[in-house]
The first five atom37 places (N, CA, C, CB, O) and aatype in JSON, in Angstrom:
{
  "aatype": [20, 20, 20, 20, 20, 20, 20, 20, 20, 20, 20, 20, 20, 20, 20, 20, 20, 20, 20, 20, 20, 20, 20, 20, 20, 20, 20, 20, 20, 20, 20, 20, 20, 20, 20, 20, 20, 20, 20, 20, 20, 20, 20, 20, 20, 20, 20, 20, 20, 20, 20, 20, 20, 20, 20, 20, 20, 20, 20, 20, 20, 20, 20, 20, 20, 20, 20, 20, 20, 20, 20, 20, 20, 20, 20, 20, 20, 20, 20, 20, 20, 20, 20, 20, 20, 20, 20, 20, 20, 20, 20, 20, 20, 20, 20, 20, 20, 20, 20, 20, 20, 20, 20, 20, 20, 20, 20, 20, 20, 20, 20, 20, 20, 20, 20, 20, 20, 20, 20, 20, 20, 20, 20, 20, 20, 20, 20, 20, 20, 20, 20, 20, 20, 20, 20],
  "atom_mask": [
    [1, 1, 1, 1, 1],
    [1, 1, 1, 1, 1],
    [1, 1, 1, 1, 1],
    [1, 1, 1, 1, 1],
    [1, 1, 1, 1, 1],
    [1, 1, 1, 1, 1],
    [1, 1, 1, 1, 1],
    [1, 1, 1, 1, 1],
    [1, 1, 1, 1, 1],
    [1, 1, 1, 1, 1],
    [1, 1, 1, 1, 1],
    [1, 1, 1, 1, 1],
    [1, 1, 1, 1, 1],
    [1, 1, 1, 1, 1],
    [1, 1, 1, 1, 1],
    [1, 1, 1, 1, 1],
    [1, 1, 1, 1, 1],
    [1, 1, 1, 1, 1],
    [1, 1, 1, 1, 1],
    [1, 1, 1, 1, 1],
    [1, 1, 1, 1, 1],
    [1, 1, 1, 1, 1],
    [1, 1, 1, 1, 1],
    [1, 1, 1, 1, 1],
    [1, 1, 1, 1, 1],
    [1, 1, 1, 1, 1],
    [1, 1, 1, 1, 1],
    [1, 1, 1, 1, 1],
    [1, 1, 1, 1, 1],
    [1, 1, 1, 1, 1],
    [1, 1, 1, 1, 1],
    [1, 1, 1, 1, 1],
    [1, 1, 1, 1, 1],
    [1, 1, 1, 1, 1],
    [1, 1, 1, 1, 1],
    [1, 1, 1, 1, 1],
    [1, 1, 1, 1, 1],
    [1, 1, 1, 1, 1],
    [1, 1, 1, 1, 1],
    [1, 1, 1, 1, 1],
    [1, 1, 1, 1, 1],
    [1, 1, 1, 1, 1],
    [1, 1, 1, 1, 1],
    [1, 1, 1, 1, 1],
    [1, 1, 1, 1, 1],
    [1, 1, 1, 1, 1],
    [1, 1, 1, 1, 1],
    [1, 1, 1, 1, 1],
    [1, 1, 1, 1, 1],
    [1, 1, 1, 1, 1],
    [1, 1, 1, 1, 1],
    [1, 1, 1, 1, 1],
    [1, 1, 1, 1, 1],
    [1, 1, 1, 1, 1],
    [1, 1, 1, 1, 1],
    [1, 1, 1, 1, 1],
    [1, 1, 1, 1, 1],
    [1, 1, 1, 1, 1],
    [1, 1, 1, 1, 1],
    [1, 1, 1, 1, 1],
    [1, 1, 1, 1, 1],
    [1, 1, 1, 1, 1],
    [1, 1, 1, 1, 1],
    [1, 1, 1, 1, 1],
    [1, 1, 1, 1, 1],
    [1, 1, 1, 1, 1],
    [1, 1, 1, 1, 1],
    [1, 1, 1, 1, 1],
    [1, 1, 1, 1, 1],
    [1, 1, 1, 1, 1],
    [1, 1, 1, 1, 1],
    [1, 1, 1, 1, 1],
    [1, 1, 1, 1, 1],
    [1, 1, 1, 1, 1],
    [1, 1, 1, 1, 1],
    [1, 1, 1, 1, 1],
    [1, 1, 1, 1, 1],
    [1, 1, 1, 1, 1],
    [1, 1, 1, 1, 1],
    [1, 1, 1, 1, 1],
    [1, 1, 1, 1, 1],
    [1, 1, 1, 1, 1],
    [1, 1, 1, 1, 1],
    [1, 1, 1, 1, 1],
    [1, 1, 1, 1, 1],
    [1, 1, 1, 1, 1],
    [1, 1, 1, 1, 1],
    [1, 1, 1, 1, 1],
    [1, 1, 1, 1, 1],
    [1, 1, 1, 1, 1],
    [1, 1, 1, 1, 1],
    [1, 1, 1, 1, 1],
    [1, 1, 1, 1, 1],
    [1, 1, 1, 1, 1],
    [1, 1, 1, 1, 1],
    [1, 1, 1, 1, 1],
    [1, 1, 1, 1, 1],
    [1, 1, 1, 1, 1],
    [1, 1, 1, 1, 1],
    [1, 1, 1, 1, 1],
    [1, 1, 1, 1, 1],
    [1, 1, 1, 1, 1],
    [1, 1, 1, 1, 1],
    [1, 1, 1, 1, 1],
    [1, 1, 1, 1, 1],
    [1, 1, 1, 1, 1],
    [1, 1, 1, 1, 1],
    [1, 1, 1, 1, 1],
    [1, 1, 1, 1, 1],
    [1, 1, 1, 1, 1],
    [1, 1, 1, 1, 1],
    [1, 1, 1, 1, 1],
    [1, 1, 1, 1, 1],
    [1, 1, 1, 1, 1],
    [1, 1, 1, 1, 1],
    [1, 1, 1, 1, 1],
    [1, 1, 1, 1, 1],
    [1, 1, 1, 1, 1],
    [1, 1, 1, 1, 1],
    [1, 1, 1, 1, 1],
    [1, 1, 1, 1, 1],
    [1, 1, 1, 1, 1],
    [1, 1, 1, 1, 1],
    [1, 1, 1, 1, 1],
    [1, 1, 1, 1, 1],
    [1, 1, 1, 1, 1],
    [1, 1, 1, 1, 1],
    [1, 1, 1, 1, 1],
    [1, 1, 1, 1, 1],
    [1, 1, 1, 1, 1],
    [1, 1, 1, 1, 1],
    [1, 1, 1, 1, 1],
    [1, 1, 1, 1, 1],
    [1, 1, 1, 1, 1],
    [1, 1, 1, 1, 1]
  ],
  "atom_positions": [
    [[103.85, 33.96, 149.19], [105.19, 33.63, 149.62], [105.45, 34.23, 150.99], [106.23, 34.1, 148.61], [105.01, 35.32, 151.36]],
    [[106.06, 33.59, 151.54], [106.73, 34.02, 153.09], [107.62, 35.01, 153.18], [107.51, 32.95, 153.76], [107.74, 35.79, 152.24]],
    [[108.48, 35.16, 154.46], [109.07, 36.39, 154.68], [110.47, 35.59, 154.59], [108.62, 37.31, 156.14], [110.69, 34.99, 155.64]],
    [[111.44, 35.42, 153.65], [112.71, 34.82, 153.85], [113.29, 34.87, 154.8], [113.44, 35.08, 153.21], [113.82, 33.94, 155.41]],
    [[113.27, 36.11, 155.1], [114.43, 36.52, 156.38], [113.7, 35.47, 158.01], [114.32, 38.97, 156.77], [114.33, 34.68, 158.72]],
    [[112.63, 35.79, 158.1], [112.56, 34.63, 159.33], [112.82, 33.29, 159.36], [111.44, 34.5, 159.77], [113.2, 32.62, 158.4]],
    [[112.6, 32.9, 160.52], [112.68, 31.24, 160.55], [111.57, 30.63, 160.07], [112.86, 30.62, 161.93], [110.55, 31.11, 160.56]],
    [[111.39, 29.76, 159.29], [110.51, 29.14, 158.71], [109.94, 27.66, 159.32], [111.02, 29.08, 157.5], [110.09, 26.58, 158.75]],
    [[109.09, 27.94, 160.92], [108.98, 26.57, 161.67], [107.75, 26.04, 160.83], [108.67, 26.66, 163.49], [106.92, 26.83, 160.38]],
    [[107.63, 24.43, 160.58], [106.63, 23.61, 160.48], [106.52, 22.76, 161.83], [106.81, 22.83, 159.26], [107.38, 21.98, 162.24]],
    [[105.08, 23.1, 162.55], [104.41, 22.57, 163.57], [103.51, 21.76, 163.42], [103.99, 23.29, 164.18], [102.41, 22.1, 163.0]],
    [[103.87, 20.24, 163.8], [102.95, 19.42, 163.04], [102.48, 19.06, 164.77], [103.67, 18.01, 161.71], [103.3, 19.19, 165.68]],
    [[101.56, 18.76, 164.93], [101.02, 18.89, 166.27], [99.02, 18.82, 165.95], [101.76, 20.68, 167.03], [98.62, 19.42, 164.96]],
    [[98.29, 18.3, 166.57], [96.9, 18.03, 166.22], [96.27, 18.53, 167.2], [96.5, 16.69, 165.98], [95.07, 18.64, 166.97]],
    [[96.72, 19.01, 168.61], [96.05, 19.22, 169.52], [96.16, 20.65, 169.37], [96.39, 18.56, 170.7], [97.26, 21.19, 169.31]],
    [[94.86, 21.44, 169.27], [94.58, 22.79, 168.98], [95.51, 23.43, 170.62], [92.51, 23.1, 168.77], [96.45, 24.22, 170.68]],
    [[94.83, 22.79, 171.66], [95.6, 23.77, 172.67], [97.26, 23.66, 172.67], [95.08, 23.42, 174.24], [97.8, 24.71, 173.02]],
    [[98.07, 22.68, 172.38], [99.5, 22.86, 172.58], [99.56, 23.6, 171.2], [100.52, 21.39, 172.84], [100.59, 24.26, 171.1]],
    [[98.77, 23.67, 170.15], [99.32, 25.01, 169.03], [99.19, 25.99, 169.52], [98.67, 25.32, 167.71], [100.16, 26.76, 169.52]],
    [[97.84, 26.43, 170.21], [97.93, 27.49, 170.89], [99.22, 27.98, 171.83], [96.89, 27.35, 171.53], [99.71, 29.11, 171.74]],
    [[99.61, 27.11, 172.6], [100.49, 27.07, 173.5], [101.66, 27.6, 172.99], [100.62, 25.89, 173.98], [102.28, 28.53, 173.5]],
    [[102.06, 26.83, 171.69], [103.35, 27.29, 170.84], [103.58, 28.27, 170.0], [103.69, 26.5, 170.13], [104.66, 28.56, 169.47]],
    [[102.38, 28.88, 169.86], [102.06, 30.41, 168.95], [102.55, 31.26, 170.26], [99.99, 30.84, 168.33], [103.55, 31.98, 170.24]],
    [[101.84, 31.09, 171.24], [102.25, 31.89, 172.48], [103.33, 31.88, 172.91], [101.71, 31.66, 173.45], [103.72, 32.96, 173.38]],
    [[104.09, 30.94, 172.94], [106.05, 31.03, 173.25], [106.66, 31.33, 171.91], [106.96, 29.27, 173.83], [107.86, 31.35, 171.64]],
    [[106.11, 31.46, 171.48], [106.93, 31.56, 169.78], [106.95, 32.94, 169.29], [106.06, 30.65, 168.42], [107.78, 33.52, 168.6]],
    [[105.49, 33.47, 169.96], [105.1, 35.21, 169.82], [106.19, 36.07, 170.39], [103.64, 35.68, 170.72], [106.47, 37.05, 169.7]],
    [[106.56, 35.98, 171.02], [107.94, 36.54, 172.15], [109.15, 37.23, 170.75], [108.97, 34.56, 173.37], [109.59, 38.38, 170.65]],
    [[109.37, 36.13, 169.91], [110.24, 36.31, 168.9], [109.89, 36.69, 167.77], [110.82, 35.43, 168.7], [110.7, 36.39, 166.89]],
    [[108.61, 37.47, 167.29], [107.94, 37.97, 166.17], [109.02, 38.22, 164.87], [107.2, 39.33, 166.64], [108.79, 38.11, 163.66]],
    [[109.99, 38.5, 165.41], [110.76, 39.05, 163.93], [111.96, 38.0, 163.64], [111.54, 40.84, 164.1], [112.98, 38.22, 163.0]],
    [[111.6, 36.9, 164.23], [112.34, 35.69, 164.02], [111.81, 34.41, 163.18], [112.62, 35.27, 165.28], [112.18, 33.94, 162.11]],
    [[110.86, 34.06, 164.03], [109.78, 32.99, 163.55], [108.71, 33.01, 162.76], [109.23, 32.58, 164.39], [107.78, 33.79, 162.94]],
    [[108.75, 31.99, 161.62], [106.99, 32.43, 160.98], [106.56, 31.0, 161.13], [106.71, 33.15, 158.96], [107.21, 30.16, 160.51]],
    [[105.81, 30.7, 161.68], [105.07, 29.49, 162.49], [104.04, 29.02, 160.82], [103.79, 30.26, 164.37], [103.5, 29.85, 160.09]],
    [[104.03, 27.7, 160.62], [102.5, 27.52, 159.99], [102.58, 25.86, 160.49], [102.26, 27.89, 157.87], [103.54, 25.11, 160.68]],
    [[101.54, 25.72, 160.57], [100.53, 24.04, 161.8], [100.02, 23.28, 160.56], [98.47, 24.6, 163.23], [99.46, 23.62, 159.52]],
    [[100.38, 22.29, 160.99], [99.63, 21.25, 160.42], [99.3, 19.94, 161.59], [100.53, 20.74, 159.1], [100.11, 19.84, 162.51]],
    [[98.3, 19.11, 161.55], [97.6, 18.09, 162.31], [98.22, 17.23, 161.9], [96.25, 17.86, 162.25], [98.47, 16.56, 162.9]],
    [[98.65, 16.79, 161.1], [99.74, 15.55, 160.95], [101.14, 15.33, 159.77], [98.77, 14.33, 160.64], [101.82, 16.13, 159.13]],
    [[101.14, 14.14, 159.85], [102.71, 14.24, 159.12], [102.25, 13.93, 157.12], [104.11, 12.44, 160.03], [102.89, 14.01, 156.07]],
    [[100.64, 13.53, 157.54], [100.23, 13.79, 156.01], [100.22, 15.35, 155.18], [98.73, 13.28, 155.96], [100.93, 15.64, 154.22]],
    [[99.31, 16.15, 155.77], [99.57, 17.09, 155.88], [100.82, 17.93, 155.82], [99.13, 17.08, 156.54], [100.68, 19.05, 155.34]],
    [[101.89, 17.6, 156.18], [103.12, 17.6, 156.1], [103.73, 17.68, 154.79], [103.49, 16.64, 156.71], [104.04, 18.67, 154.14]],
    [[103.82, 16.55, 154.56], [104.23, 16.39, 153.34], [103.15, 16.96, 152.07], [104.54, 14.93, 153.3], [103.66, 16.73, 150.97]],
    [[102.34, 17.35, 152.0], [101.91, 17.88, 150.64], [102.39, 19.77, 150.88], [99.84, 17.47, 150.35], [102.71, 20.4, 149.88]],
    [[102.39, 20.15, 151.65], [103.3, 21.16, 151.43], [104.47, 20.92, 151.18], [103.36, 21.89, 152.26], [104.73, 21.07, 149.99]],
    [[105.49, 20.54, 151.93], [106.57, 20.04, 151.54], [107.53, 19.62, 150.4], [106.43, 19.48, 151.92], [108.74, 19.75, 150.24]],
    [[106.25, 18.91, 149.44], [106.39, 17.92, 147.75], [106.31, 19.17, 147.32], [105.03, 16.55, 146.96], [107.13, 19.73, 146.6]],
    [[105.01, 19.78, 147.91], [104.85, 21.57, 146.49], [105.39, 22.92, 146.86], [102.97, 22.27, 146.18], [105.06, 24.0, 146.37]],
    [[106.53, 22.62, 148.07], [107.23, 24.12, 148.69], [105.84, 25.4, 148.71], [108.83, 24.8, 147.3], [105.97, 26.44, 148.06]],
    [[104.81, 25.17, 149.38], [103.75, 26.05, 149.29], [104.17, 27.37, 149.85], [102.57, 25.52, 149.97], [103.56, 28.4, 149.57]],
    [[105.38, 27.34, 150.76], [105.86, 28.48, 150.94], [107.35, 28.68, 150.23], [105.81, 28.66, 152.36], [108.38, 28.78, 150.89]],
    [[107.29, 28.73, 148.79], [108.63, 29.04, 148.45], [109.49, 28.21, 148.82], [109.02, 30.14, 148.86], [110.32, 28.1, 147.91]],
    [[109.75, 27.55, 149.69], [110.92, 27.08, 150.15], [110.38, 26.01, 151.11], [111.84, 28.2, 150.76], [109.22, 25.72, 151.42]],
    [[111.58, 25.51, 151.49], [111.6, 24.82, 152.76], [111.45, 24.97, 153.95], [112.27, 24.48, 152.91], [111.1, 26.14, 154.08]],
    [[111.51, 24.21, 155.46], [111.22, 25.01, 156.5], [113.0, 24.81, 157.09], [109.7, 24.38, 157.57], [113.78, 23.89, 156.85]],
    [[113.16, 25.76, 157.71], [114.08, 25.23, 158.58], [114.34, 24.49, 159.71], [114.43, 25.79, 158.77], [115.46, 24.13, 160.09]],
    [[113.1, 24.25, 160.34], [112.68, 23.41, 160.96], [111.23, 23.21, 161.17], [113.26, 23.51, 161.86], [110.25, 23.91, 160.92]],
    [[111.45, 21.6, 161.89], [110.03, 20.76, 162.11], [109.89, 20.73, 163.38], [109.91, 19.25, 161.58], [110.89, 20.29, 163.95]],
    [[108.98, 21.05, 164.12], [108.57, 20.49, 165.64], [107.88, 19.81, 165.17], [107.95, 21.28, 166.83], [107.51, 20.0, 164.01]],
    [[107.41, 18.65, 166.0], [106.31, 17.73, 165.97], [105.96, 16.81, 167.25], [106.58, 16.87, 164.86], [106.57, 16.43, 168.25]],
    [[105.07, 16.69, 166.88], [104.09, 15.71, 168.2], [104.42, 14.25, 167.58], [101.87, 16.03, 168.25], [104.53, 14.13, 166.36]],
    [[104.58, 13.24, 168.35], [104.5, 11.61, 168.35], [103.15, 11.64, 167.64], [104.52, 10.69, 170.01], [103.03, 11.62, 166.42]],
    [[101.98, 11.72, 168.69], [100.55, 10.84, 168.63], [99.75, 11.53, 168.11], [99.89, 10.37, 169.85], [99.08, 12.32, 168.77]],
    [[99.63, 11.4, 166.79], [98.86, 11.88, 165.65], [98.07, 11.5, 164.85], [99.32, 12.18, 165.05], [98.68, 10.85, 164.0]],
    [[96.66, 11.56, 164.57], [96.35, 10.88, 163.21], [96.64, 10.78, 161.99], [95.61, 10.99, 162.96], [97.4, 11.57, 161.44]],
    [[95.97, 9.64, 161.3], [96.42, 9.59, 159.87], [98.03, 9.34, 159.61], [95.99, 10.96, 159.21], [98.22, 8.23, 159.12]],
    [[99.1, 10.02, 159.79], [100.55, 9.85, 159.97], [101.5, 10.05, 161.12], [100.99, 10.52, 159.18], [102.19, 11.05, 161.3]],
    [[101.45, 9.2, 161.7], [102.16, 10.13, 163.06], [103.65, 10.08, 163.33], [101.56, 9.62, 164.5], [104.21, 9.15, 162.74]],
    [[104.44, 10.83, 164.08], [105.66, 11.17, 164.04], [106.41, 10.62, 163.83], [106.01, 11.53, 164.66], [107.28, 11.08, 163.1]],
    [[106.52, 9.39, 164.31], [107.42, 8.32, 163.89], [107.8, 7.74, 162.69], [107.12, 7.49, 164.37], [108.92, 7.34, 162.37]],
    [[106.64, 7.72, 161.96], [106.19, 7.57, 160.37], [106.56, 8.45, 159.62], [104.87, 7.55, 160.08], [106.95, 8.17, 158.49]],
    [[106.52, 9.78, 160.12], [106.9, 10.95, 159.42], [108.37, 11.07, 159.59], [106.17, 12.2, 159.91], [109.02, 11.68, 158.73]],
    [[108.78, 10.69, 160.32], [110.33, 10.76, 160.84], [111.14, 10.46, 160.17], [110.72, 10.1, 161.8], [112.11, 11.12, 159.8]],
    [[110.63, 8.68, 159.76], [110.95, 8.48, 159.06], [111.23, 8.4, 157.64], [110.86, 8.25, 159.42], [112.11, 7.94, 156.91]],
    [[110.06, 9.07, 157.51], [109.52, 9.08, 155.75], [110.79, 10.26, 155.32], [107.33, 9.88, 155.36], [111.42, 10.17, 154.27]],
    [[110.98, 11.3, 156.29], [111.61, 12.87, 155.91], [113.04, 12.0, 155.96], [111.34, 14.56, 157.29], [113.93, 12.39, 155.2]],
    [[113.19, 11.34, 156.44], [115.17, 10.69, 156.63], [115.51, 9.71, 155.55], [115.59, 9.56, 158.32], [116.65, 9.5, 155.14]],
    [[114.06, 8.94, 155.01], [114.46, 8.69, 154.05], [114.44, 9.32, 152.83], [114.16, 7.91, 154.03], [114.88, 8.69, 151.87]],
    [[113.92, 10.69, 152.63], [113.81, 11.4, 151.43], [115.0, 12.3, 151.35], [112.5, 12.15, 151.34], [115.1, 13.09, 152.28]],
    [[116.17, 12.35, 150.18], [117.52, 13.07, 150.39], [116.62, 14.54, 150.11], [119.06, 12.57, 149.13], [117.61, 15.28, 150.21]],
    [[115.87, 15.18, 149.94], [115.16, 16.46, 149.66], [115.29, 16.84, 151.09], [113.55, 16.41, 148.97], [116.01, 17.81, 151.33]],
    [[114.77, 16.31, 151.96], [114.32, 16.58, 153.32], [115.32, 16.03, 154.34], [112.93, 15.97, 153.55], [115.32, 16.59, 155.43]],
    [[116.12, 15.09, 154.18], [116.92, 14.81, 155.11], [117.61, 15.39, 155.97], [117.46, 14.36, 154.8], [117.9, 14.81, 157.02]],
    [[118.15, 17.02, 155.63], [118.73, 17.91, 156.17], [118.04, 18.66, 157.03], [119.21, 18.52, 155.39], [118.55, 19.41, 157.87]],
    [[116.68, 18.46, 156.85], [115.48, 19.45, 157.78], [116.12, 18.8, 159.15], [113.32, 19.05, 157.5], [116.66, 17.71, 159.36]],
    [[115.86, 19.84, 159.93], [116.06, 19.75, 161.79], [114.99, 19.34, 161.97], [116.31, 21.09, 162.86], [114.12, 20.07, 161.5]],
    [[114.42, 17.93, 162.75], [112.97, 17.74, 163.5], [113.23, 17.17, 164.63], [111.89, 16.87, 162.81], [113.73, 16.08, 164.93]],
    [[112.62, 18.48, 165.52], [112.13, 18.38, 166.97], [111.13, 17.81, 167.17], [111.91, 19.42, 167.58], [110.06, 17.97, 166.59]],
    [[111.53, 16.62, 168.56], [110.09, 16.0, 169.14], [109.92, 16.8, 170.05], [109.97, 14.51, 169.71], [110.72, 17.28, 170.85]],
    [[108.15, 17.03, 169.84], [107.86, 18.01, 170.93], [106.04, 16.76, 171.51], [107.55, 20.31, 169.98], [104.89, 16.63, 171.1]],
    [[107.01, 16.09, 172.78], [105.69, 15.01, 172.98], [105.59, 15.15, 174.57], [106.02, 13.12, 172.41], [106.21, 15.75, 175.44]],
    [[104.14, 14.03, 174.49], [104.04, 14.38, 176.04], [104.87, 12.98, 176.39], [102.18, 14.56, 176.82], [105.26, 12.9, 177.56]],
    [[105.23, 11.73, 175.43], [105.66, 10.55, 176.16], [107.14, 11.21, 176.52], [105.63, 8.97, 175.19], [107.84, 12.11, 176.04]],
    [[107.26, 10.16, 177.75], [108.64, 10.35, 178.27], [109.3, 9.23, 178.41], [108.71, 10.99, 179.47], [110.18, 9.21, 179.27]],
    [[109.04, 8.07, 177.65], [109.33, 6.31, 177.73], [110.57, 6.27, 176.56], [107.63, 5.07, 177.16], [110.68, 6.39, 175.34]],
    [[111.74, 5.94, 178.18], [113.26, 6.04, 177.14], [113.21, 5.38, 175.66], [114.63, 5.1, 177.93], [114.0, 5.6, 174.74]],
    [[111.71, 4.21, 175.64], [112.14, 3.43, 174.41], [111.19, 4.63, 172.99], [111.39, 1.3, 174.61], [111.04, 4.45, 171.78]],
    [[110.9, 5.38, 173.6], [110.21, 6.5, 172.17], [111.42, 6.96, 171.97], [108.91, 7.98, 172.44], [112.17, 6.77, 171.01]],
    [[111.62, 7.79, 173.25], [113.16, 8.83, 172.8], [114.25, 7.82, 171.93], [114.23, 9.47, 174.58], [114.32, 7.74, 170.7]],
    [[114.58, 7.51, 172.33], [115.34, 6.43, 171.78], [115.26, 6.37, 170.23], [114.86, 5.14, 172.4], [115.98, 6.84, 169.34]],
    [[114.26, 5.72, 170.22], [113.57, 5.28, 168.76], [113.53, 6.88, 168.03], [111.65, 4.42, 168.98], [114.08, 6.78, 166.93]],
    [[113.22, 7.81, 168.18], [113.06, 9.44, 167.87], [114.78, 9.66, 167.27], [112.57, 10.62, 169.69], [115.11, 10.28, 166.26]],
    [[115.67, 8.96, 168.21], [116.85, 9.6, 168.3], [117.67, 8.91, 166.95], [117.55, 9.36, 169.87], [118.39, 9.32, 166.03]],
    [[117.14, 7.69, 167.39], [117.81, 6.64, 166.11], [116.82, 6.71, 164.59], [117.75, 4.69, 166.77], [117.27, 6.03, 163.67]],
    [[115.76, 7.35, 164.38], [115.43, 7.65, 163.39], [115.96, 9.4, 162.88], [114.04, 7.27, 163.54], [115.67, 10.05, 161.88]],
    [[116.75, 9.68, 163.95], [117.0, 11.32, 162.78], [116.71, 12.16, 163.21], [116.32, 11.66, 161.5], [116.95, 13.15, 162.51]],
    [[115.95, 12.47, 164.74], [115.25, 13.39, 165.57], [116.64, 14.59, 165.66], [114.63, 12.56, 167.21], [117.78, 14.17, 165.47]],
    [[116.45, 15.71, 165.89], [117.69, 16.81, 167.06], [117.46, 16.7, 168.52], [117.51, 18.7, 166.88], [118.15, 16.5, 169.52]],
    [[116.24, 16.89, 168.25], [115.93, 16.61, 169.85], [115.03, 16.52, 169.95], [116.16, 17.31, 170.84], [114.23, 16.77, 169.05]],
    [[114.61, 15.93, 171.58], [113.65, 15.47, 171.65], [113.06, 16.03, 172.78], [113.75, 14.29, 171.55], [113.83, 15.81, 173.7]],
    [[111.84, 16.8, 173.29], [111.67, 17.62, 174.41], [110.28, 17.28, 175.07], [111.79, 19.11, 174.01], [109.27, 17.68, 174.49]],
    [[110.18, 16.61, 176.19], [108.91, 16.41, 176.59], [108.21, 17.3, 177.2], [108.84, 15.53, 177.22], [108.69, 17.57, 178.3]],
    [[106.75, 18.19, 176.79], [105.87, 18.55, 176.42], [105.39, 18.9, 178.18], [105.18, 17.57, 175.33], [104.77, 18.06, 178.84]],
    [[105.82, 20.29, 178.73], [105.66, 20.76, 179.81], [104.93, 21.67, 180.25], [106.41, 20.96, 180.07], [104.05, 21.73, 179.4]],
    [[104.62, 22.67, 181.26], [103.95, 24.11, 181.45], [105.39, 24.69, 181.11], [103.13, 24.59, 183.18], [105.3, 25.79, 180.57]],
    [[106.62, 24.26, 181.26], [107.35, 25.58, 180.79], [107.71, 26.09, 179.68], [108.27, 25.69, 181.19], [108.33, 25.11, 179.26]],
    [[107.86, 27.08, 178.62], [108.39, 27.11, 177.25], [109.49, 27.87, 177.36], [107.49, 27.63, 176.2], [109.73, 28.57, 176.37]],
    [[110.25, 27.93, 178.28], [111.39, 28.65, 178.17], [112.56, 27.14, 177.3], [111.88, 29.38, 180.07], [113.26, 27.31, 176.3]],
    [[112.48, 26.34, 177.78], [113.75, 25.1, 177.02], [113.02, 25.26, 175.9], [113.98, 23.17, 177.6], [113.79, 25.8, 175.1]],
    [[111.55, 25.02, 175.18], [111.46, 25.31, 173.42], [111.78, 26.01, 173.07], [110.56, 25.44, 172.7], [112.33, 25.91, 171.98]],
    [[111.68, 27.4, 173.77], [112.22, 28.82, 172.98], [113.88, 28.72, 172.72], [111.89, 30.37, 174.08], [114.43, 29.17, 171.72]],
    [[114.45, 28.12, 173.67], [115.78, 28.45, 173.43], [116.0, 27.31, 172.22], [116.81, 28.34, 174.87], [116.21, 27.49, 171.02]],
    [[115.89, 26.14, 172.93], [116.0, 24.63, 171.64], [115.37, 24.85, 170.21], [114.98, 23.09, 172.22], [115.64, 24.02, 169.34]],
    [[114.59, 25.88, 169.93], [114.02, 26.22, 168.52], [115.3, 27.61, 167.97], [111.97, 26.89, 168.74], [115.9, 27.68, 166.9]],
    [[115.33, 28.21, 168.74], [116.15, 28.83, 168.48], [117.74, 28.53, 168.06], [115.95, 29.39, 169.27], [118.25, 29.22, 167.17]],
    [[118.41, 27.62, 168.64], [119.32, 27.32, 168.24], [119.33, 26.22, 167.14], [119.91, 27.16, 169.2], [120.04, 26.25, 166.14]],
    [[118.19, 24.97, 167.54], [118.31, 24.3, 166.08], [117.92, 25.41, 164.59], [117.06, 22.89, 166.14], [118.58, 25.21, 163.57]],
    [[116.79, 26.59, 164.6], [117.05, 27.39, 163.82], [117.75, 27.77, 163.15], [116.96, 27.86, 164.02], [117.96, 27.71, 161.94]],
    [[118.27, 28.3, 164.21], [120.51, 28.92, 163.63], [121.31, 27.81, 163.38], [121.82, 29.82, 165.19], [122.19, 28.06, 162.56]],
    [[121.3, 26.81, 163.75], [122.32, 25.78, 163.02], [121.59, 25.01, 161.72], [122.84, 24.54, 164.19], [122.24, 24.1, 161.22]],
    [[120.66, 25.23, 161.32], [119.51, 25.01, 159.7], [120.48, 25.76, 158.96], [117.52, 25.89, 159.56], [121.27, 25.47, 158.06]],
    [[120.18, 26.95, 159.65], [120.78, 28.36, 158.29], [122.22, 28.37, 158.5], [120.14, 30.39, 158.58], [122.7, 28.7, 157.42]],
    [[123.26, 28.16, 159.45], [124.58, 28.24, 159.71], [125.42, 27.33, 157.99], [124.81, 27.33, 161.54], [126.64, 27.22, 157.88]]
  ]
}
């Protein structure tokens, strides 16, 4: 079982270096965040169905372009399930084509953040969708 008191992010993301990337902006806040990765939105969901960590997450980052299930699919799958509907999920992609965002926004997304060298806007945007999960 996990540490209750932190934030409980699910990082669904397939590309080993932007996990890397997000362990590293996420490290900054050690006594906030407890990070666990998954490669897609299949993956996803079988933790999820069996709460492998006790509970739920309080939030989802995720990548669009994924195998096997990818974000959009997952997006939708979590908006249509009333279990999960309340989860916060962040797009965290490299597209920047108004018709993804869009589509992200009208399936249920919080936000949507395209995928930069800087992590100062994730740190803060994880942080506050965080606090408004648990608020």
């Amino acid at each position: 079982m996990g540490n209750f008191s932190k934030r409980l992010i699910y990082v669904v993301e397939d590309n080993h270096d932007h996990r890397n990337t997000l362990e590293k902006t996420l490290a900054a806040h050690p006594a906030t965040f407890q990070l666990h990765f998954f490669t897609n939105g299949s993956e996803l969901f079988v933790w999820l169905t069996h709460q492998l960590h006790g509970r739920l997450p309080d939030l989802i980052l995720m990548d669009l372009d994924m195998p096997v299930m990818n974000g959009f699919d997952t997006l939708m799958l979590l908006r249509a399930m009333d279990e999960y509907r309340h989860i916060p999920v962040v797009i965290h992609t490299h597209d920047d084509r108004l018709d993804c965002i869009n589509r992200a926004y009208e399936l249920g997304c919080q936000a949507y953040i395209v995928k930069s060298g800087h992590s100062l806007p994730l740190g803060r945007m994880l942080g506050q969708c965080a606090s408004q999960a648990v608020a």
